PDB file of C-alpha atoms in Angstrom:
ATOM      1  CA  UNK A   1       0.036  -0.014   0.023  1.00 43.00           C
ATOM      2  CA  UNK A   2       2.794   2.442   0.904  1.00 41.00           C
ATOM      3  CA  UNK A   3       4.675   1.626  -2.270  1.00 44.00           C
ATOM      4  CA  UNK A   4       1.596   2.263  -4.440  1.00 49.00           C
ATOM      5  CA  UNK A   5       0.933   5.589  -2.530  1.00 40.00           C
ATOM      6  CA  UNK A   6       4.499   6.689  -3.192  1.00 42.00           C
ATOM      7  CA  UNK A   7       4.212   5.987  -6.866  1.00 42.00           C
ATOM      8  CA  UNK A   8       0.900   8.062  -6.950  1.00 43.00           C
ATOM      9  CA  UNK A   9       2.703  11.065  -5.097  1.00 38.00           C
ATOM     10  CA  UNK A  10       5.722  10.925  -7.441  1.00 37.00           C
ATOM     11  CA  UNK A  11       3.407  10.868 -10.532  1.00 42.00           C
ATOM     12  CA  UNK A  12       1.437  13.867  -9.247  1.00 37.00           C
ATOM     13  CA  UNK A  13       4.664  15.902  -8.529  1.00 38.00           C
ATOM     14  CA  UNK A  14       5.880  15.112 -11.949  1.00 38.00           C
ATOM     15  CA  UNK A  15       2.742  16.410 -13.579  1.00 40.00           C
ATOM     16  CA  UNK A  16       2.857  19.555 -11.432  1.00 38.00           C
ATOM     17  CA  UNK A  17       6.468  20.145 -12.319  1.00 44.00           C
ATOM     18  CA  UNK A  18       5.773  19.655 -15.982  1.00 52.00           C
ATOM     19  CA  UNK A  19       2.999  22.293 -15.912  1.00 63.00           C
ATOM     20  CA  UNK A  20       5.136  24.809 -13.866  1.00 82.00           C
ATOM     21  CA  UNK A  21       6.493  28.000 -15.338  1.00 89.00           C
ATOM     22  CA  UNK A  22      10.191  27.746 -16.339  1.00 96.00           C
ATOM     23  CA  UNK A  23      12.735  30.426 -17.180  1.00 97.00           C
ATOM     24  CA  UNK A  24      15.288  29.855 -19.912  1.00 98.00           C
ATOM     25  CA  UNK A  25      18.234  32.212 -19.827  1.00 98.00           C
ATOM     26  CA  UNK A  26      20.937  32.634 -22.453  1.00 98.00           C
ATOM     27  CA  UNK A  27      23.827  34.923 -21.171  1.00 98.00           C
ATOM     28  CA  UNK A  28      26.573  36.026 -23.572  1.00 98.00           C
ATOM     29  CA  UNK A  29      29.392  38.487 -23.049  1.00 96.00           C
ATOM     30  CA  UNK A  30      32.711  39.101 -24.726  1.00 95.00           C
ATOM     31  CA  UNK A  31      35.710  40.530 -23.063  1.00 93.00           C
ATOM     32  CA  UNK A  32      38.279  39.137 -25.426  1.00 93.00           C
ATOM     33  CA  UNK A  33      37.529  39.824 -29.017  1.00 94.00           C
ATOM     34  CA  UNK A  34      40.833  38.458 -30.123  1.00 88.00           C
ATOM     35  CA  UNK A  35      41.975  42.001 -31.083  1.00 88.00           C
ATOM     36  CA  UNK A  36      43.747  44.047 -28.478  1.00 80.00           C
ATOM     37  CA  UNK A  37      42.245  47.445 -29.104  1.00 86.00           C
ATOM     38  CA  UNK A  38      38.599  45.836 -29.242  1.00 89.00           C
ATOM     39  CA  UNK A  39      38.849  44.010 -25.908  1.00 87.00           C
ATOM     40  CA  UNK A  40      36.716  44.955 -22.917  1.00 91.00           C
ATOM     41  CA  UNK A  41      37.487  44.702 -19.190  1.00 84.00           C
ATOM     42  CA  UNK A  42      34.272  43.568 -17.499  1.00 82.00           C
ATOM     43  CA  UNK A  43      31.887  41.857 -19.786  1.00 89.00           C
ATOM     44  CA  UNK A  44      32.742  38.284 -18.905  1.00 88.00           C
ATOM     45  CA  UNK A  45      32.233  39.297 -15.183  1.00 87.00           C
ATOM     46  CA  UNK A  46      28.918  40.750 -16.129  1.00 91.00           C
ATOM     47  CA  UNK A  47      27.833  37.333 -17.480  1.00 93.00           C
ATOM     48  CA  UNK A  48      29.047  35.357 -14.500  1.00 93.00           C
ATOM     49  CA  UNK A  49      27.312  37.715 -12.084  1.00 94.00           C
ATOM     50  CA  UNK A  50      23.958  37.413 -13.862  1.00 97.00           C
ATOM     51  CA  UNK A  51      24.422  33.642 -14.032  1.00 97.00           C
ATOM     52  CA  UNK A  52      24.722  33.475 -10.148  1.00 97.00           C
ATOM     53  CA  UNK A  53      21.419  35.503  -9.865  1.00 98.00           C
ATOM     54  CA  UNK A  54      19.449  33.334 -12.349  1.00 98.00           C
ATOM     55  CA  UNK A  55      20.864  30.047 -10.935  1.00 98.00           C
ATOM     56  CA  UNK A  56      19.437  31.116  -7.515  1.00 97.00           C
ATOM     57  CA  UNK A  57      16.056  31.574  -9.223  1.00 97.00           C
ATOM     58  CA  UNK A  58      16.265  27.959 -10.492  1.00 96.00           C
ATOM     59  CA  UNK A  59      16.259  29.054 -14.074  1.00 98.00           C
ATOM     60  CA  UNK A  60      17.792  26.923 -16.795  1.00 97.00           C
ATOM     61  CA  UNK A  61      20.871  28.955 -17.724  1.00 98.00           C
ATOM     62  CA  UNK A  62      23.191  28.765 -20.633  1.00 97.00           C
ATOM     63  CA  UNK A  63      26.277  30.933 -20.707  1.00 97.00           C
ATOM     64  CA  UNK A  64      28.707  31.858 -23.484  1.00 98.00           C
ATOM     65  CA  UNK A  65      31.884  34.080 -23.149  1.00 96.00           C
ATOM     66  CA  UNK A  66      34.376  35.691 -25.374  1.00 95.00           C
ATOM     67  CA  UNK A  67      35.493  33.270 -28.113  1.00 96.00           C
ATOM     68  CA  UNK A  68      32.433  31.171 -27.676  1.00 97.00           C
ATOM     69  CA  UNK A  69      30.172  34.043 -28.374  1.00 98.00           C
ATOM     70  CA  UNK A  70      30.210  33.432 -32.106  1.00 98.00           C
ATOM     71  CA  UNK A  71      27.229  34.323 -34.349  1.00 98.00           C
ATOM     72  CA  UNK A  72      26.395  30.630 -34.977  1.00 98.00           C
ATOM     73  CA  UNK A  73      26.543  29.627 -31.407  1.00 98.00           C
ATOM     74  CA  UNK A  74      24.182  32.424 -30.341  1.00 98.00           C
ATOM     75  CA  UNK A  75      21.814  31.301 -33.111  1.00 98.00           C
ATOM     76  CA  UNK A  76      22.036  27.669 -31.993  1.00 98.00           C
ATOM     77  CA  UNK A  77      21.441  28.461 -28.239  1.00 98.00           C
ATOM     78  CA  UNK A  78      18.606  30.604 -29.042  1.00 98.00           C
ATOM     79  CA  UNK A  79      16.849  28.255 -31.405  1.00 98.00           C
ATOM     80  CA  UNK A  80      17.201  25.396 -28.680  1.00 98.00           C
ATOM     81  CA  UNK A  81      15.546  27.519 -26.138  1.00 97.00           C
ATOM     82  CA  UNK A  82      12.778  28.499 -28.507  1.00 97.00           C
ATOM     83  CA  UNK A  83      12.017  24.941 -29.111  1.00 97.00           C
ATOM     84  CA  UNK A  84      11.940  24.089 -25.434  1.00 96.00           C
ATOM     85  CA  UNK A  85       9.861  26.880 -24.065  1.00 97.00           C
ATOM     86  CA  UNK A  86       6.093  26.521 -23.689  1.00 96.00           C
ATOM     87  CA  UNK A  87       3.374  29.075 -23.664  1.00 93.00           C
ATOM     88  CA  UNK A  88       3.844  29.466 -19.858  1.00 94.00           C
ATOM     89  CA  UNK A  89       7.635  29.867 -19.792  1.00 96.00           C
ATOM     90  CA  UNK A  90       9.924  32.843 -19.797  1.00 96.00           C
ATOM     91  CA  UNK A  91      12.863  33.454 -22.148  1.00 97.00           C
ATOM     92  CA  UNK A  92      15.628  35.860 -21.360  1.00 98.00           C
ATOM     93  CA  UNK A  93      18.487  36.702 -23.576  1.00 98.00           C
ATOM     94  CA  UNK A  94      21.392  38.898 -22.368  1.00 98.00           C
ATOM     95  CA  UNK A  95      24.384  40.267 -24.327  1.00 97.00           C
ATOM     96  CA  UNK A  96      27.355  42.408 -22.987  1.00 96.00           C
ATOM     97  CA  UNK A  97      29.911  43.638 -25.402  1.00 95.00           C
ATOM     98  CA  UNK A  98      30.421  46.006 -28.447  1.00 96.00           C
ATOM     99  CA  UNK A  99      27.371  47.257 -30.300  1.00 97.00           C
ATOM    100  CA  UNK A 100      26.628  49.515 -33.370  1.00 96.00           C
ATOM    101  CA  UNK A 101      23.544  50.838 -35.030  1.00 96.00           C
ATOM    102  CA  UNK A 102      21.235  47.895 -35.833  1.00 95.00           C
ATOM    103  CA  UNK A 103      22.944  45.200 -33.737  1.00 97.00           C
ATOM    104  CA  UNK A 104      25.673  43.958 -31.467  1.00 98.00           C
ATOM    105  CA  UNK A 105      29.093  42.630 -32.299  1.00 97.00           C
ATOM    106  CA  UNK A 106      29.770  38.822 -31.924  1.00 97.00           C
ATOM    107  CA  UNK A 107      33.045  37.256 -31.580  1.00 96.00           C
ATOM    108  CA  UNK A 108      35.036  37.708 -34.815  1.00 92.00           C
ATOM    109  CA  UNK A 109      33.611  41.249 -35.075  1.00 94.00           C
ATOM    110  CA  UNK A 110      30.618  39.991 -36.928  1.00 95.00           C
ATOM    111  CA  UNK A 111      27.330  41.941 -36.523  1.00 97.00           C
ATOM    112  CA  UNK A 112      24.438  40.179 -35.041  1.00 98.00           C
ATOM    113  CA  UNK A 113      21.686  42.153 -36.281  1.00 97.00           C
ATOM    114  CA  UNK A 114      18.626  42.880 -34.109  1.00 96.00           C
ATOM    115  CA  UNK A 115      16.367  41.950 -36.963  1.00 93.00           C
ATOM    116  CA  UNK A 116      17.836  38.419 -36.900  1.00 96.00           C
ATOM    117  CA  UNK A 117      17.364  38.284 -33.167  1.00 96.00           C
ATOM    118  CA  UNK A 118      13.661  39.267 -33.550  1.00 92.00           C
ATOM    119  CA  UNK A 119      13.216  36.704 -36.286  1.00 92.00           C
ATOM    120  CA  UNK A 120      14.576  33.841 -34.124  1.00 95.00           C
ATOM    121  CA  UNK A 121      12.649  34.836 -30.872  1.00 94.00           C
ATOM    122  CA  UNK A 122       9.406  35.495 -32.557  1.00 90.00           C
ATOM    123  CA  UNK A 123       9.051  31.736 -33.166  1.00 92.00           C
ATOM    124  CA  UNK A 124       8.710  31.113 -29.434  1.00 94.00           C
ATOM    125  CA  UNK A 125       5.419  29.836 -28.176  1.00 93.00           C
ATOM    126  CA  UNK A 126       5.699  32.046 -25.139  1.00 91.00           C
ATOM    127  CA  UNK A 127       4.849  35.692 -25.129  1.00 86.00           C
ATOM    128  CA  UNK A 128       7.347  36.283 -22.257  1.00 92.00           C
ATOM    129  CA  UNK A 129      10.414  37.087 -24.148  1.00 94.00           C
ATOM    130  CA  UNK A 130      13.083  39.560 -22.787  1.00 96.00           C
ATOM    131  CA  UNK A 131      16.157  40.830 -24.277  1.00 97.00           C
ATOM    132  CA  UNK A 132      18.674  42.781 -22.170  1.00 98.00           C
ATOM    133  CA  UNK A 133      21.521  44.332 -24.251  1.00 98.00           C
ATOM    134  CA  UNK A 134      24.457  46.170 -22.726  1.00 96.00           C
ATOM    135  CA  UNK A 135      26.228  47.574 -25.816  1.00 96.00           C
ATOM    136  CA  UNK A 136      26.692  50.857 -27.561  1.00 96.00           C
ATOM    137  CA  UNK A 137      23.750  52.333 -29.609  1.00 97.00           C
ATOM    138  CA  UNK A 138      21.521  49.409 -28.461  1.00 97.00           C
ATOM    139  CA  UNK A 139      18.533  51.676 -28.464  1.00 94.00           C
ATOM    140  CA  UNK A 140      18.666  51.573 -32.247  1.00 94.00           C
ATOM    141  CA  UNK A 141      16.449  48.403 -32.075  1.00 93.00           C
ATOM    142  CA  UNK A 142      13.496  50.784 -31.783  1.00 87.00           C
ATOM    143  CA  UNK A 143      13.715  51.478 -35.577  1.00 84.00           C
ATOM    144  CA  UNK A 144      12.795  47.870 -36.245  1.00 82.00           C
ATOM    145  CA  UNK A 145       9.695  47.625 -33.891  1.00 74.00           C
ATOM    146  CA  UNK A 146       6.167  48.391 -35.050  1.00 58.00           C
ATOM    147  CA  UNK A 147       3.652  49.838 -32.764  1.00 51.00           C
ATOM    148  CA  UNK A 148       2.077  46.364 -31.727  1.00 52.00           C
ATOM    149  CA  UNK A 149       5.477  44.631 -31.144  1.00 50.00           C
ATOM    150  CA  UNK A 150       4.090  41.561 -32.648  1.00 44.00           C
ATOM    151  CA  UNK A 151       6.222  39.242 -34.756  1.00 47.00           C
ATOM    152  CA  UNK A 152       5.512  35.949 -36.604  1.00 44.00           C
ATOM    153  CA  UNK A 153       2.307  34.052 -37.012  1.00 42.00           C
ATOM    154  CA  UNK A 154       2.023  33.450 -33.224  1.00 46.00           C
ATOM    155  CA  UNK A 155       2.378  37.164 -32.269  1.00 50.00           C
ATOM    156  CA  UNK A 156       5.064  36.424 -29.795  1.00 56.00           C
ATOM    157  CA  UNK A 157       5.794  39.458 -27.672  1.00 73.00           C
ATOM    158  CA  UNK A 158       9.456  40.629 -27.307  1.00 89.00           C
ATOM    159  CA  UNK A 159      10.527  43.216 -24.839  1.00 92.00           C
ATOM    160  CA  UNK A 160      13.945  44.925 -25.069  1.00 95.00           C
ATOM    161  CA  UNK A 161      15.774  46.572 -22.201  1.00 97.00           C
ATOM    162  CA  UNK A 162      18.659  48.378 -23.854  1.00 97.00           C
ATOM    163  CA  UNK A 163      21.643  50.119 -22.052  1.00 97.00           C
ATOM    164  CA  UNK A 164      21.515  53.339 -24.060  1.00 97.00           C
ATOM    165  CA  UNK A 165      19.762  55.362 -26.668  1.00 96.00           C
ATOM    166  CA  UNK A 166      20.422  54.863 -30.390  1.00 95.00           C
ATOM    167  CA  UNK A 167      22.990  57.592 -30.552  1.00 95.00           C
ATOM    168  CA  UNK A 168      24.670  56.845 -27.317  1.00 96.00           C
ATOM    169  CA  UNK A 169      27.746  54.779 -26.194  1.00 95.00           C
ATOM    170  CA  UNK A 170      27.462  52.406 -23.317  1.00 94.00           C
ATOM    171  CA  UNK A 171      30.332  52.317 -20.929  1.00 87.00           C
ATOM    172  CA  UNK A 172      31.818  50.025 -18.296  1.00 80.00           C
ATOM    173  CA  UNK A 173      33.416  51.175 -15.044  1.00 75.00           C
ATOM    174  CA  UNK A 174      36.521  49.540 -13.428  1.00 70.00           C
ATOM    175  CA  UNK A 175      35.537  50.796 -10.091  1.00 69.00           C
ATOM    176  CA  UNK A 176      32.057  49.139 -10.275  1.00 71.00           C
ATOM    177  CA  UNK A 177      33.516  46.055 -11.869  1.00 67.00           C
ATOM    178  CA  UNK A 178      30.612  46.035 -14.474  1.00 79.00           C
ATOM    179  CA  UNK A 179      29.123  48.018 -17.140  1.00 86.00           C
ATOM    180  CA  UNK A 180      26.922  50.759 -15.727  1.00 92.00           C
ATOM    181  CA  UNK A 181      23.802  49.070 -17.090  1.00 95.00           C
ATOM    182  CA  UNK A 182      24.627  45.547 -15.930  1.00 95.00           C
ATOM    183  CA  UNK A 183      25.654  46.701 -12.546  1.00 94.00           C
ATOM    184  CA  UNK A 184      22.322  48.377 -11.892  1.00 96.00           C
ATOM    185  CA  UNK A 185      20.472  45.444 -13.514  1.00 97.00           C
ATOM    186  CA  UNK A 186      22.211  42.972 -11.043  1.00 96.00           C
ATOM    187  CA  UNK A 187      21.476  45.117  -8.074  1.00 97.00           C
ATOM    188  CA  UNK A 188      17.910  45.487  -9.086  1.00 98.00           C
ATOM    189  CA  UNK A 189      17.419  41.850  -9.652  1.00 98.00           C
ATOM    190  CA  UNK A 190      18.656  41.064  -6.202  1.00 97.00           C
ATOM    191  CA  UNK A 191      16.056  43.140  -4.612  1.00 97.00           C
ATOM    192  CA  UNK A 192      16.825  46.802  -4.799  1.00 97.00           C
ATOM    193  CA  UNK A 193      14.258  47.263  -7.506  1.00 98.00           C
ATOM    194  CA  UNK A 194      11.472  45.954  -5.289  1.00 97.00           C
ATOM    195  CA  UNK A 195       9.730  49.153  -4.691  1.00 96.00           C
ATOM    196  CA  UNK A 196       6.425  47.717  -3.285  1.00 96.00           C
ATOM    197  CA  UNK A 197       8.201  45.427  -0.884  1.00 96.00           C
ATOM    198  CA  UNK A 198       6.447  42.229  -1.990  1.00 97.00           C
ATOM    199  CA  UNK A 199       9.898  40.371  -2.484  1.00 97.00           C
ATOM    200  CA  UNK A 200       9.420  40.117  -6.198  1.00 97.00           C
ATOM    201  CA  UNK A 201      11.112  42.212  -8.899  1.00 98.00           C
ATOM    202  CA  UNK A 202       8.953  42.921 -12.001  1.00 97.00           C
ATOM    203  CA  UNK A 203      10.283  44.147 -15.354  1.00 97.00           C
ATOM    204  CA  UNK A 204       8.762  47.551 -14.740  1.00 96.00           C
ATOM    205  CA  UNK A 205      10.354  47.851 -11.347  1.00 98.00           C
ATOM    206  CA  UNK A 206      13.617  46.749 -12.646  1.00 98.00           C
ATOM    207  CA  UNK A 207      13.709  49.299 -15.513  1.00 98.00           C
ATOM    208  CA  UNK A 208      12.691  52.173 -13.231  1.00 98.00           C
ATOM    209  CA  UNK A 209      15.588  51.304 -10.971  1.00 98.00           C
ATOM    210  CA  UNK A 210      18.180  50.779 -13.718  1.00 98.00           C
ATOM    211  CA  UNK A 211      17.217  53.913 -15.457  1.00 98.00           C
ATOM    212  CA  UNK A 212      17.607  56.051 -12.339  1.00 98.00           C
ATOM    213  CA  UNK A 213      20.851  54.355 -11.304  1.00 96.00           C
ATOM    214  CA  UNK A 214      22.488  54.667 -14.750  1.00 97.00           C
ATOM    215  CA  UNK A 215      21.460  58.145 -15.512  1.00 97.00           C
ATOM    216  CA  UNK A 216      22.587  59.321 -12.033  1.00 95.00           C
ATOM    217  CA  UNK A 217      25.930  57.646 -12.329  1.00 93.00           C
ATOM    218  CA  UNK A 218      26.687  58.760 -15.920  1.00 93.00           C
ATOM    219  CA  UNK A 219      25.392  62.338 -15.323  1.00 91.00           C
ATOM    220  CA  UNK A 220      28.100  64.806 -16.210  1.00 83.00           C
ATOM    221  CA  UNK A 221      30.337  61.983 -17.668  1.00 79.00           C
ATOM    222  CA  UNK A 222      31.877  61.921 -21.046  1.00 82.00           C
ATOM    223  CA  UNK A 223      29.390  59.314 -22.223  1.00 83.00           C
ATOM    224  CA  UNK A 224      25.984  59.705 -20.630  1.00 92.00           C
ATOM    225  CA  UNK A 225      23.445  56.861 -20.826  1.00 96.00           C
ATOM    226  CA  UNK A 226      19.792  56.664 -20.840  1.00 97.00           C
ATOM    227  CA  UNK A 227      18.430  53.038 -20.757  1.00 97.00           C
ATOM    228  CA  UNK A 228      15.525  52.280 -22.896  1.00 95.00           C
ATOM    229  CA  UNK A 229      12.567  49.837 -22.345  1.00 93.00           C
ATOM    230  CA  UNK A 230      10.837  48.967 -25.701  1.00 88.00           C
ATOM    231  CA  UNK A 231       7.878  46.693 -25.791  1.00 83.00           C
ATOM    232  CA  UNK A 232       4.376  45.926 -24.797  1.00 79.00           C
ATOM    233  CA  UNK A 233       3.190  47.514 -21.439  1.00 80.00           C
ATOM    234  CA  UNK A 234       1.359  44.119 -20.668  1.00 81.00           C
ATOM    235  CA  UNK A 235       4.756  42.516 -19.970  1.00 86.00           C
ATOM    236  CA  UNK A 236       6.027  45.167 -17.555  1.00 90.00           C
ATOM    237  CA  UNK A 237       4.391  43.264 -14.606  1.00 93.00           C
ATOM    238  CA  UNK A 238       6.133  39.982 -15.335  1.00 94.00           C
ATOM    239  CA  UNK A 239       8.127  38.802 -12.328  1.00 95.00           C
ATOM    240  CA  UNK A 240      11.846  38.207 -13.097  1.00 97.00           C
ATOM    241  CA  UNK A 241      13.230  37.387  -9.693  1.00 97.00           C
ATOM    242  CA  UNK A 242      11.954  36.701  -6.135  1.00 95.00           C
ATOM    243  CA  UNK A 243      14.131  37.334  -3.154  1.00 83.00           C
TER     244      UNK A 243
END
């Protein structure tokens, strides 16, 4: 009798687990581009710090750094996640490194266009798709987005939180040990963005915190940054972390 009861309990737990919301996270960052004057100081640290945060949230995390952040590797990771994610799940993509108008720079100095990122992620079943890009001119993605932010036949919703406006550079700070944007993002996800005190950090709360932190820290600096949140407002209440 006990054995049969145990089997039933295990079966029920499996069913509940199978229906639970999951978060798939793809973290990418390049410190070493293989070219001395193109290398950065803190981007690999950015990725590792965020991995610790999402690991604590029991997310399924994939991490690529430096020479592994090739165009093809990013494509393969994202396509794999898109296939795995169900309607209930969250997908998070993060990149830290160089950027230019219309995309970010993968290893080998190859442009990964935002249009390609949109094309891949639009095929996800879930409407909870979030991209965080810490790169120069990352706000230029706005030129590709329509007013409905709907892509593909299943109308997947993609939200972009970008480190700077389309005409701004994004900077890292050796004293902070991160890019300004990622430093604020990490602090916010750990709880500092939780303005209502419910022990949860939503996308909207995170952006408000990141925007204030980054604009304050870069005010009067050579390269001022104004983070951008681009996407449907219906996604702003999505919980990213609990603490």
